[in-house]
Amino acid sequence: MDIEQTIMELLVTAGSARSASLMAIQAARKNDFEQAQNLLDEAKVAINQAHKIQTNLIGIDEGEGKLKVTLIVVHAQDHLMNAMVIQDLAQDFIELFRRTSTL
């Protein structure tokens, strides 16, 4: 397994999740709640894929420092955590847009 390629895959997958969540908020802002939900579902799939990659990397490290911690590794972890937070917030924002659209 190429660790560098795996880390890049984590970055790309987390970035896709982040983008889908932000696009879901934009769709909800336009009252397109079906599209917003589709994008949230897309984000969830990407988050799950990224989490599997992260779990694989953790398994390689085995808590013993076997995986060299580089700036790109930290950046990938940051990307994933941000994507997860944005996904959570997107769900709340979309619900708020849904409620206020009927007022």
PDB file of C-alpha atoms in Angstrom:
ATOM      1  CA  MET A   1       0.000   0.000   0.000  1.00  0.00           C
ATOM      2  CA  ASP A   2       1.262   3.452  -0.921  1.00  0.00           C
ATOM      3  CA  ILE A   3       0.719   5.576   2.209  1.00  0.00           C
ATOM      4  CA  GLU A   4       1.069   8.864   0.331  1.00  0.00           C
ATOM      5  CA  GLN A   5      -1.600   7.829  -2.170  1.00  0.00           C
ATOM      6  CA  THR A   6      -3.882   6.714   0.673  1.00  0.00           C
ATOM      7  CA  ILE A   7      -3.478  10.054   2.421  1.00  0.00           C
ATOM      8  CA  MET A   8      -4.271  11.893  -0.814  1.00  0.00           C
ATOM      9  CA  GLU A   9      -7.374   9.720  -1.210  1.00  0.00           C
ATOM     10  CA  LEU A  10      -8.407  10.737   2.301  1.00  0.00           C
ATOM     11  CA  LEU A  11      -7.946  14.403   1.387  1.00  0.00           C
ATOM     12  CA  VAL A  12      -9.950  14.141  -1.818  1.00  0.00           C
ATOM     13  CA  THR A  13     -12.763  12.125  -0.257  1.00  0.00           C
ATOM     14  CA  ALA A  14     -13.070  14.458   2.719  1.00  0.00           C
ATOM     15  CA  GLY A  15     -13.017  17.425   0.334  1.00  0.00           C
ATOM     16  CA  SER A  16     -15.853  15.887  -1.665  1.00  0.00           C
ATOM     17  CA  ALA A  17     -17.901  15.471   1.497  1.00  0.00           C
ATOM     18  CA  ARG A  18     -17.258  19.066   2.497  1.00  0.00           C
ATOM     19  CA  SER A  19     -18.262  20.357  -0.940  1.00  0.00           C
ATOM     20  CA  ALA A  20     -21.442  18.279  -1.039  1.00  0.00           C
ATOM     21  CA  SER A  21     -22.470  19.563   2.398  1.00  0.00           C
ATOM     22  CA  LEU A  22     -21.913  23.190   1.401  1.00  0.00           C
ATOM     23  CA  MET A  23     -23.822  22.681  -1.852  1.00  0.00           C
ATOM     24  CA  ALA A  24     -26.651  21.124   0.191  1.00  0.00           C
ATOM     25  CA  ILE A  25     -26.906  24.325   2.212  1.00  0.00           C
ATOM     26  CA  GLN A  26     -27.026  26.363  -1.001  1.00  0.00           C
ATOM     27  CA  ALA A  27     -29.790  24.139  -2.387  1.00  0.00           C
ATOM     28  CA  ALA A  28     -31.809  24.525   0.822  1.00  0.00           C
ATOM     29  CA  ARG A  29     -31.345  28.287   0.661  1.00  0.00           C
ATOM     30  CA  LYS A  30     -33.154  28.077  -2.713  1.00  0.00           C
ATOM     31  CA  ASN A  31     -35.856  25.886  -1.136  1.00  0.00           C
ATOM     32  CA  ASP A  32     -34.706  22.867  -3.158  1.00  0.00           C
ATOM     33  CA  PHE A  33     -34.918  20.468  -0.249  1.00  0.00           C
ATOM     34  CA  GLU A  34     -34.900  17.329  -2.377  1.00  0.00           C
ATOM     35  CA  GLN A  35     -31.552  18.345  -3.891  1.00  0.00           C
ATOM     36  CA  ALA A  36     -30.293  19.365  -0.451  1.00  0.00           C
ATOM     37  CA  GLN A  37     -31.100  15.891   0.894  1.00  0.00           C
ATOM     38  CA  ASN A  38     -29.464  14.207  -2.102  1.00  0.00           C
ATOM     39  CA  LEU A  39     -26.306  16.225  -1.502  1.00  0.00           C
ATOM     40  CA  LEU A  40     -26.339  15.418   2.209  1.00  0.00           C
ATOM     41  CA  ASP A  41     -26.648  11.736   1.321  1.00  0.00           C
ATOM     42  CA  GLU A  42     -23.675  12.144  -1.034  1.00  0.00           C
ATOM     43  CA  ALA A  43     -21.702  13.817   1.754  1.00  0.00           C
ATOM     44  CA  LYS A  44     -22.545  10.986   4.140  1.00  0.00           C
ATOM     45  CA  VAL A  45     -21.235   8.376   1.687  1.00  0.00           C
ATOM     46  CA  ALA A  46     -18.014  10.351   1.211  1.00  0.00           C
ATOM     47  CA  ILE A  47     -17.581  10.815   4.983  1.00  0.00           C
ATOM     48  CA  ASN A  48     -18.011   7.070   5.485  1.00  0.00           C
ATOM     49  CA  GLN A  49     -15.410   6.335   2.789  1.00  0.00           C
ATOM     50  CA  ALA A  50     -12.992   8.843   4.308  1.00  0.00           C
ATOM     51  CA  HIS A  51     -13.558   7.384   7.757  1.00  0.00           C
ATOM     52  CA  LYS A  52     -12.687   3.895   6.440  1.00  0.00           C
ATOM     53  CA  ILE A  53      -9.463   5.287   4.991  1.00  0.00           C
ATOM     54  CA  GLN A  54      -8.676   6.964   8.308  1.00  0.00           C
ATOM     55  CA  THR A  55      -9.391   3.748  10.201  1.00  0.00           C
ATOM     56  CA  ASN A  56      -7.044   1.891   7.854  1.00  0.00           C
ATOM     57  CA  LEU A  57      -4.282   4.420   8.554  1.00  0.00           C
ATOM     58  CA  ILE A  58      -4.861   4.109  12.288  1.00  0.00           C
ATOM     59  CA  GLY A  59      -4.575   0.337  11.922  1.00  0.00           C
ATOM     60  CA  ILE A  60      -1.256   0.701  10.127  1.00  0.00           C
ATOM     61  CA  ASP A  61       0.058   2.929  12.909  1.00  0.00           C
ATOM     62  CA  GLU A  62      -1.206   0.616  15.669  1.00  0.00           C
ATOM     63  CA  GLY A  63      -0.752   3.447  18.171  1.00  0.00           C
ATOM     64  CA  GLU A  64       2.990   2.919  18.002  1.00  0.00           C
ATOM     65  CA  GLY A  65       4.072   5.749  15.728  1.00  0.00           C
ATOM     66  CA  LYS A  66       4.599   3.504  12.707  1.00  0.00           C
ATOM     67  CA  LEU A  67       2.969   6.081  10.430  1.00  0.00           C
ATOM     68  CA  LYS A  68       5.178   9.127  10.069  1.00  0.00           C
ATOM     69  CA  VAL A  69       3.238  12.248  11.021  1.00  0.00           C
ATOM     70  CA  THR A  70       3.806  14.809   8.297  1.00  0.00           C
ATOM     71  CA  LEU A  71       2.106  18.062   7.474  1.00  0.00           C
ATOM     72  CA  ILE A  72       0.047  16.321   4.769  1.00  0.00           C
ATOM     73  CA  VAL A  73      -1.171  13.714   7.282  1.00  0.00           C
ATOM     74  CA  VAL A  74      -2.240  16.455   9.674  1.00  0.00           C
ATOM     75  CA  HIS A  75      -3.877  18.344   6.806  1.00  0.00           C
ATOM     76  CA  ALA A  76      -5.817  15.242   5.762  1.00  0.00           C
ATOM     77  CA  GLN A  77      -7.049  14.722   9.326  1.00  0.00           C
ATOM     78  CA  ASP A  78      -8.032  18.393   9.502  1.00  0.00           C
ATOM     79  CA  HIS A  79      -9.910  18.080   6.234  1.00  0.00           C
ATOM     80  CA  LEU A  80     -11.877  15.095   7.478  1.00  0.00           C
ATOM     81  CA  MET A  81     -12.799  16.690  10.791  1.00  0.00           C
ATOM     82  CA  ASN A  82     -13.898  19.904   9.068  1.00  0.00           C
ATOM     83  CA  ALA A  83     -16.005  17.910   6.608  1.00  0.00           C
ATOM     84  CA  MET A  84     -17.700  16.112   9.487  1.00  0.00           C
ATOM     85  CA  VAL A  85     -18.465  19.356  11.324  1.00  0.00           C
ATOM     86  CA  ILE A  86     -19.780  21.024   8.171  1.00  0.00           C
ATOM     87  CA  GLN A  87     -21.991  18.014   7.470  1.00  0.00           C
ATOM     88  CA  ASP A  88     -23.495  18.232  10.965  1.00  0.00           C
ATOM     89  CA  LEU A  89     -24.091  21.968  10.635  1.00  0.00           C
ATOM     90  CA  ALA A  90     -25.530  21.536   7.136  1.00  0.00           C
ATOM     91  CA  GLN A  91     -28.199  19.212   8.512  1.00  0.00           C
ATOM     92  CA  ASP A  92     -29.234  21.851  11.035  1.00  0.00           C
ATOM     93  CA  PHE A  93     -29.131  24.706   8.523  1.00  0.00           C
ATOM     94  CA  ILE A  94     -31.256  22.757   6.061  1.00  0.00           C
ATOM     95  CA  GLU A  95     -33.821  22.039   8.747  1.00  0.00           C
ATOM     96  CA  LEU A  96     -33.922  25.758   9.622  1.00  0.00           C
ATOM     97  CA  PHE A  97     -34.388  26.694   5.959  1.00  0.00           C
ATOM     98  CA  ARG A  98     -37.142  24.080   5.702  1.00  0.00           C
ATOM     99  CA  ARG A  99     -38.976  25.510   8.725  1.00  0.00           C
ATOM    100  CA  THR A 100     -38.646  29.134   7.679  1.00  0.00           C
ATOM    101  CA  SER A 101     -39.740  28.418   4.094  1.00  0.00           C
ATOM    102  CA  THR A 102     -43.268  27.770   5.344  1.00  0.00           C
ATOM    103  CA  LEU A 103     -43.545  31.054   7.249  1.00  0.00           C
TER     104      LEU A 103
END
